Coordinates of C-alpha atoms in Angstrom, one line a residue:
A1 CA -5.3 11.2 32.3
R2 CA -1.8 9.8 32.5
L3 CA -2.8 6.5 31.1
G4 CA -4.9 7.9 28.3
A5 CA -1.8 8.8 26.2
R6 CA -0.2 5.3 26.4
A7 CA -2.9 2.7 27.3
T8 CA -6.4 1.6 26.6
V9 CA -8.6 1.1 29.7
T10 CA -11.7 -1.1 29.7
R11 CA -13.8 -2.9 32.3
R12 CA -15.0 -6.5 32.2
A13 CA -17.1 -8.7 34.4
S14 CA -17.0 -12.5 34.0
G15 CA -19.3 -15.3 35.2
A16 CA -21.8 -17.8 33.9
G17 CA -25.3 -17.4 32.5
R18 CA -28.2 -19.7 32.0
V19 CA -29.4 -19.3 28.4
T20 CA -32.7 -20.7 27.2
L21 CA -34.3 -20.8 23.8
E22 CA -37.9 -21.7 23.5
G23 CA -38.2 -25.3 22.6
A24 CA -34.6 -26.2 23.6
R25 CA -33.1 -27.2 26.9
P26 CA -31.3 -24.5 28.9
R27 CA -27.5 -24.1 28.6
V28 CA -25.2 -22.8 31.3
T29 CA -22.4 -21.0 29.6
P30 CA -19.5 -18.7 30.3
A31 CA -20.5 -15.1 30.1
Q32 CA -18.7 -11.8 29.8
A33 CA -20.0 -8.3 30.3
I34 CA -17.8 -5.8 28.4
D35 CA -17.9 -2.1 27.4
A36 CA -17.3 -0.7 23.9
A37 CA -13.6 -0.3 24.5
G38 CA -13.3 -3.9 25.4
W39 CA -15.1 -5.0 22.3
A40 CA -12.7 -2.8 20.2
L41 CA -9.9 -4.9 21.6
Q42 CA -11.6 -8.2 21.0
A43 CA -13.4 -7.6 17.7
R44 CA -10.5 -8.8 15.5
A45 CA -10.3 -12.1 17.3
M46 CA -14.1 -12.5 17.3
P47 CA -15.4 -11.6 13.9
V48 CA -19.2 -11.3 13.4
L49 CA -20.6 -14.2 11.4
A50 CA -24.2 -12.9 11.3
G51 CA -25.9 -9.8 12.6
A52 CA -24.1 -6.7 13.9
P53 CA -22.3 -5.5 17.0
F54 CA -24.3 -3.7 19.7
T55 CA -25.8 -0.4 18.9
A56 CA -25.4 2.7 21.0
D57 CA -28.7 2.0 22.9
E58 CA -27.6 -1.6 23.5
W59 CA -24.2 -0.5 24.8
A60 CA -26.0 1.9 27.1
G61 CA -28.2 -0.9 28.5
R62 CA -31.4 0.7 27.3
V63 CA -32.2 -2.2 24.9
P64 CA -31.4 -5.7 26.3
A65 CA -29.1 -7.6 23.8
A66 CA -26.4 -10.2 23.7
M67 CA -23.9 -11.7 21.3
L68 CA -23.5 -15.5 21.2
S69 CA -20.6 -17.6 20.0
R70 CA -21.3 -19.9 17.1
A71 CA -20.8 -22.9 19.4
L72 CA -23.6 -21.7 21.8
A73 CA -25.9 -20.6 19.0
D74 CA -25.5 -24.0 17.3
S75 CA -26.2 -25.9 20.5
L76 CA -29.4 -23.9 21.0
A77 CA -30.7 -23.9 17.4
G78 CA -29.1 -27.0 16.1
A79 CA -25.9 -27.7 14.2
G80 CA -25.3 -25.3 11.3
R81 CA -28.4 -23.2 12.2
G82 CA -27.0 -20.9 14.9
T83 CA -26.8 -17.9 12.6
G84 CA -30.5 -18.0 12.3
L85 CA -30.9 -16.9 15.9
V86 CA -30.0 -13.2 15.0
G87 CA -32.9 -11.0 15.8
R88 CA -34.7 -13.7 18.0
T89 CA -35.2 -13.5 21.7
V90 CA -33.6 -15.8 24.2
Q91 CA -33.9 -16.0 28.0
L92 CA -30.8 -15.1 30.0
G93 CA -31.2 -15.7 33.7
A94 CA -34.5 -14.2 34.8
G95 CA -34.8 -11.8 31.8
T96 CA -34.8 -11.9 28.0
V97 CA -32.4 -10.4 25.5
R98 CA -32.3 -10.0 21.7
V99 CA -29.6 -11.9 19.9
A100 CA -27.7 -9.1 18.1
A101 CA -24.9 -11.2 16.5
V102 CA -23.3 -14.6 16.3
L103 CA -19.5 -14.6 16.6
G104 CA -16.8 -16.7 15.1
S105 CA -13.1 -16.7 15.6
A106 CA -10.2 -15.3 13.6
E107 CA -7.8 -17.9 12.1
G108 CA -5.2 -18.9 14.6
R109 CA -6.9 -17.2 17.5
L110 CA -8.4 -18.9 20.7
A111 CA -11.8 -17.2 20.5
P112 CA -15.4 -18.2 21.2
D113 CA -15.8 -20.1 17.9
G114 CA -15.3 -23.5 19.4
M115 CA -16.6 -22.8 22.9
P116 CA -20.0 -21.6 24.2
M117 CA -20.0 -18.0 25.3
V118 CA -22.3 -15.1 25.6
L119 CA -21.3 -11.4 25.6
L120 CA -23.3 -8.7 27.2
P121 CA -23.0 -4.9 27.4
L122 CA -21.4 -4.0 30.7
A123 CA -24.2 -1.4 31.3
L124 CA -26.8 -4.1 30.9
H125 CA -25.0 -6.3 33.4
E126 CA -24.9 -3.4 35.9
A127 CA -28.5 -2.3 35.5
A128 CA -30.7 -3.4 38.4
A129 CA -33.6 -4.3 36.1
A130 CA -31.5 -6.1 33.5
P131 CA -31.2 -9.9 33.1
L132 CA -28.2 -10.1 35.3
L133 CA -25.8 -13.1 35.5
P134 CA -26.5 -15.2 38.6
P135 CA -24.9 -13.5 41.5
E136 CA -23.4 -16.6 43.0
S137 CA -21.5 -17.3 39.8
V138 CA -20.1 -13.9 39.1
E139 CA -16.4 -13.4 39.4
P140 CA -14.9 -10.1 40.8
P141 CA -15.0 -7.3 38.2
V142 CA -11.9 -6.7 36.2
L143 CA -10.4 -3.5 35.0
L144 CA -8.3 -4.2 31.9
V145 CA -5.5 -1.8 31.0
R146 CA -3.7 -2.4 27.6
A147 CA -0.4 -0.6 27.2
R148 CA 0.4 0.9 23.8
A149 CA 3.9 -0.7 23.8
V150 CA 5.6 -3.6 25.6
E151 CA 8.2 -1.1 27.0
E152 CA 5.4 0.8 28.9
V153 CA 3.8 -2.2 30.7
Q154 CA 5.6 -1.7 34.0
A155 CA 5.2 2.1 33.9
V156 CA 1.5 1.7 33.3
K157 CA 1.2 -0.9 36.1
A158 CA 2.9 1.5 38.5
D159 CA 0.4 4.3 37.4
V160 CA -2.5 1.9 38.1
E161 CA -1.1 1.1 41.6
R162 CA -0.7 4.8 42.4
W163 CA -4.3 5.4 41.2
L164 CA -5.6 2.7 43.5
E165 CA -3.7 4.0 46.4
A166 CA -5.1 7.5 45.9
R167 CA -8.6 6.1 45.5
E168 CA -8.7 3.4 48.2
G169 CA -5.9 4.4 50.5
P170 CA -2.9 2.5 51.8
G171 CA -4.9 -0.7 52.3
W172 CA -5.9 -1.0 48.6
R173 CA -4.0 -4.3 48.3
E174 CA -6.6 -6.0 50.5
L175 CA -9.3 -5.0 48.0
A176 CA -7.6 -5.5 44.6
R177 CA -4.7 -7.1 42.8
V178 CA -2.7 -5.6 40.0
E179 CA -1.1 -8.1 37.6
A180 CA 0.9 -7.6 34.4
N181 CA -0.2 -10.4 32.0
G182 CA 2.7 -12.7 31.5
D183 CA 5.5 -11.0 33.4
A184 CA 8.0 -13.7 32.3
R185 CA 6.9 -13.4 28.7
L186 CA 7.2 -9.7 28.8
A187 CA 10.7 -10.0 30.2
Q188 CA 11.7 -12.3 27.4
M189 CA 10.2 -10.0 24.9
R190 CA 12.1 -7.0 26.3
Q191 CA 15.3 -9.0 26.3
G192 CA 14.7 -10.1 22.7
M193 CA 13.9 -6.5 21.6
L194 CA 17.1 -5.3 23.4
I195 CA 19.2 -7.9 21.6
F196 CA 17.5 -6.9 18.3
R197 CA 18.2 -3.2 18.8
L198 CA 21.8 -3.9 19.7
L199 CA 22.2 -6.0 16.6
M200 CA 20.6 -3.5 14.4
G201 CA 22.6 -0.7 16.0
S202 CA 25.8 -2.6 15.3
F203 CA 24.8 -3.0 11.6
A204 CA 23.9 0.7 11.5
A205 CA 27.3 1.7 13.1
I206 CA 29.2 -0.4 10.6
A207 CA 27.2 1.2 7.7
L208 CA 28.0 4.7 9.1
V209 CA 31.7 3.9 9.4
V210 CA 31.8 2.6 5.8
G211 CA 29.8 5.6 4.5
G212 CA 32.1 8.0 6.5
I213 CA 35.2 6.4 5.0
G214 CA 33.7 6.9 1.5
I215 CA 33.0 10.5 2.2
M216 CA 36.6 11.0 3.5
N217 CA 37.9 9.4 0.3
V218 CA 35.8 11.6 -1.9
L219 CA 36.9 14.8 -0.1
L220 CA 40.6 13.7 -0.2
A221 CA 40.3 13.2 -3.9
S222 CA 38.6 16.6 -4.2
V223 CA 41.4 18.3 -2.3
I224 CA 44.0 16.7 -4.5
E225 CA 42.2 17.7 -7.7
R226 CA 41.6 21.2 -6.4
T227 CA 45.1 21.8 -4.9
R228 CA 45.9 24.6 -7.4
E229 CA 42.5 26.2 -6.9
I230 CA 43.1 26.2 -3.1
G231 CA 46.5 27.8 -3.6
I232 CA 45.0 30.5 -5.8
R233 CA 42.4 31.2 -3.2
R234 CA 45.0 31.4 -0.4
A235 CA 47.1 33.7 -2.5
A236 CA 44.0 35.9 -3.1
G237 CA 43.6 36.3 0.7
A238 CA 41.5 33.4 1.8
R239 CA 42.4 32.2 5.2
A240 CA 42.9 28.6 6.3
R241 CA 39.7 28.8 8.2
D242 CA 37.8 29.8 5.0
I243 CA 39.1 26.7 3.2
L244 CA 38.3 24.5 6.2
L245 CA 34.7 25.8 6.4
Q246 CA 34.3 25.3 2.6
L247 CA 35.4 21.7 2.7
L248 CA 33.3 20.9 5.8
S249 CA 30.3 22.5 4.2
E250 CA 30.7 20.3 1.2
S251 CA 31.0 17.2 3.4
V252 CA 27.8 18.1 5.3
A253 CA 26.0 18.8 2.0
I254 CA 27.0 15.4 0.7
T255 CA 25.7 13.6 3.8
G256 CA 22.6 15.8 4.0
V257 CA 21.5 15.0 0.4
G258 CA 22.4 11.3 1.1
S259 CA 20.3 11.3 4.2
V260 CA 17.2 12.6 2.4
L261 CA 17.6 10.1 -0.4
G262 CA 18.3 7.3 2.0
A263 CA 15.3 8.1 4.2
A264 CA 13.0 8.2 1.1
L265 CA 14.4 4.9 -0.2
G266 CA 14.3 3.3 3.2
L267 CA 10.7 4.2 3.9
G268 CA 9.6 3.2 0.5
A269 CA 11.3 -0.2 0.9
A270 CA 9.9 -0.7 4.4
F271 CA 6.3 -0.1 3.3
A272 CA 6.7 -2.2 0.2
A273 CA 8.3 -5.1 2.1
T274 CA 5.6 -5.2 4.8
A275 CA 2.9 -5.1 2.1
V276 CA 4.5 -8.1 0.4
M277 CA 4.7 -9.9 3.8
R278 CA 1.1 -9.3 4.5
A279 CA 0.1 -10.5 1.1
K280 CA 2.2 -13.7 1.3
T281 CA 1.8 -14.7 4.9
G282 CA -1.3 -12.9 6.2
A283 CA 0.7 -11.5 9.1
L284 CA -0.5 -8.2 10.5
L285 CA 2.8 -6.5 9.9
F286 CA 2.8 -2.8 9.1
A287 CA 5.7 -0.3 8.6
A288 CA 5.6 2.9 10.6
F289 CA 7.9 5.9 11.2
T290 CA 8.0 9.0 13.4
W291 CA 9.4 12.4 12.4
P292 CA 11.7 12.5 15.5
T293 CA 13.4 9.3 14.1
V294 CA 13.8 10.8 10.7
L295 CA 15.2 14.0 12.1
A296 CA 17.6 12.0 14.4
A297 CA 18.8 10.1 11.3
A298 CA 19.4 13.3 9.5
G299 CA 21.3 14.7 12.5
V300 CA 23.5 11.6 12.6
S301 CA 24.3 12.0 8.9
V302 CA 25.5 15.6 9.5
V303 CA 27.7 14.5 12.4
V304 CA 29.2 11.7 10.2
G305 CA 29.9 14.4 7.6
L306 CA 31.6 16.6 10.1
V307 CA 33.7 13.9 11.7
F308 CA 34.9 12.2 8.6
G309 CA 35.2 15.4 6.7
T310 CA 37.5 17.0 9.2
Y311 CA 40.7 15.4 8.2
P312 CA 40.4 16.2 4.4
A313 CA 39.3 19.7 5.3
L314 CA 42.3 20.2 7.6
R315 CA 44.6 18.8 5.0
G316 CA 43.3 21.2 2.4
A317 CA 43.4 24.2 4.8
R318 CA 47.0 23.5 5.7
L319 CA 48.3 23.5 2.1
S320 CA 51.1 26.0 1.4
P321 CA 49.9 28.6 -1.1
V322 CA 53.1 28.5 -3.0
E323 CA 53.3 24.8 -3.2
A324 CA 49.6 24.5 -4.0
M325 CA 49.9 27.0 -6.9
R326 CA 52.8 25.0 -8.4
H327 CA 50.7 21.8 -8.3
E328 CA 49.8 20.4 -11.8

């Protein structure tokens, strides 16, 4: 339950299978048995060239089926004719399966396009009467956990270890091994992201200071222009605190309206920029935002308005009523 909110969990069994098409010599090829969640993670890197992914009955193991890579299908049916195997029956191990689809590879991905491979539903692999992979060639089963974000990899790994300890007891390390894929690479990514955040934070801090100085200048000019008005209000009974609150309210209003306009402009620019990047480069880059981030930005704007509006407000509140009324 803890992992469900921040990770995708899937199982996989790997090994080798003996695939035979009538009239062709057998092929021994790498094989994987995956579940529907595992296919959802791999589907983008393994596009379907012909046929369709497994149906619900095939995922459940009730109908024997397999998906072949284009390299395997071409080796069985002949170069360029592999897609014609869709719907035909091939022998896998001691049983037979229907070819549901022929798979290729996404551009720039190391996928089964150039290597023989067969994919089976995990339920079919685990069924006693199914065409199982040869027992002597099967590797230990694998439980794959994919974290939602790089920052959560170590926390998810710790949750998995606690789950194994609760399930198998203190000696679970003799039965299983938990590894984070590419620990060194993850460390480099985290360091790079930290540097990027610090850099962007520096840019944001500079922008806030510049904006705050602008607000201060606007309010100082407003105080000078309204000196006589402030003197009249003081003479009419307004306290220094009332003038202070008025000027601070104006400062917060300016920054509040600016934060709304800035958020709208920034989000629009982000979505437009990522759309252009996808169109020009094909990179899967998407803009995203969360309401807590927007609210935090608005809160920072209010704080900036209060901090940089304090000096002009105090200056206006401390004006002498007599001197202020004489101001031209």
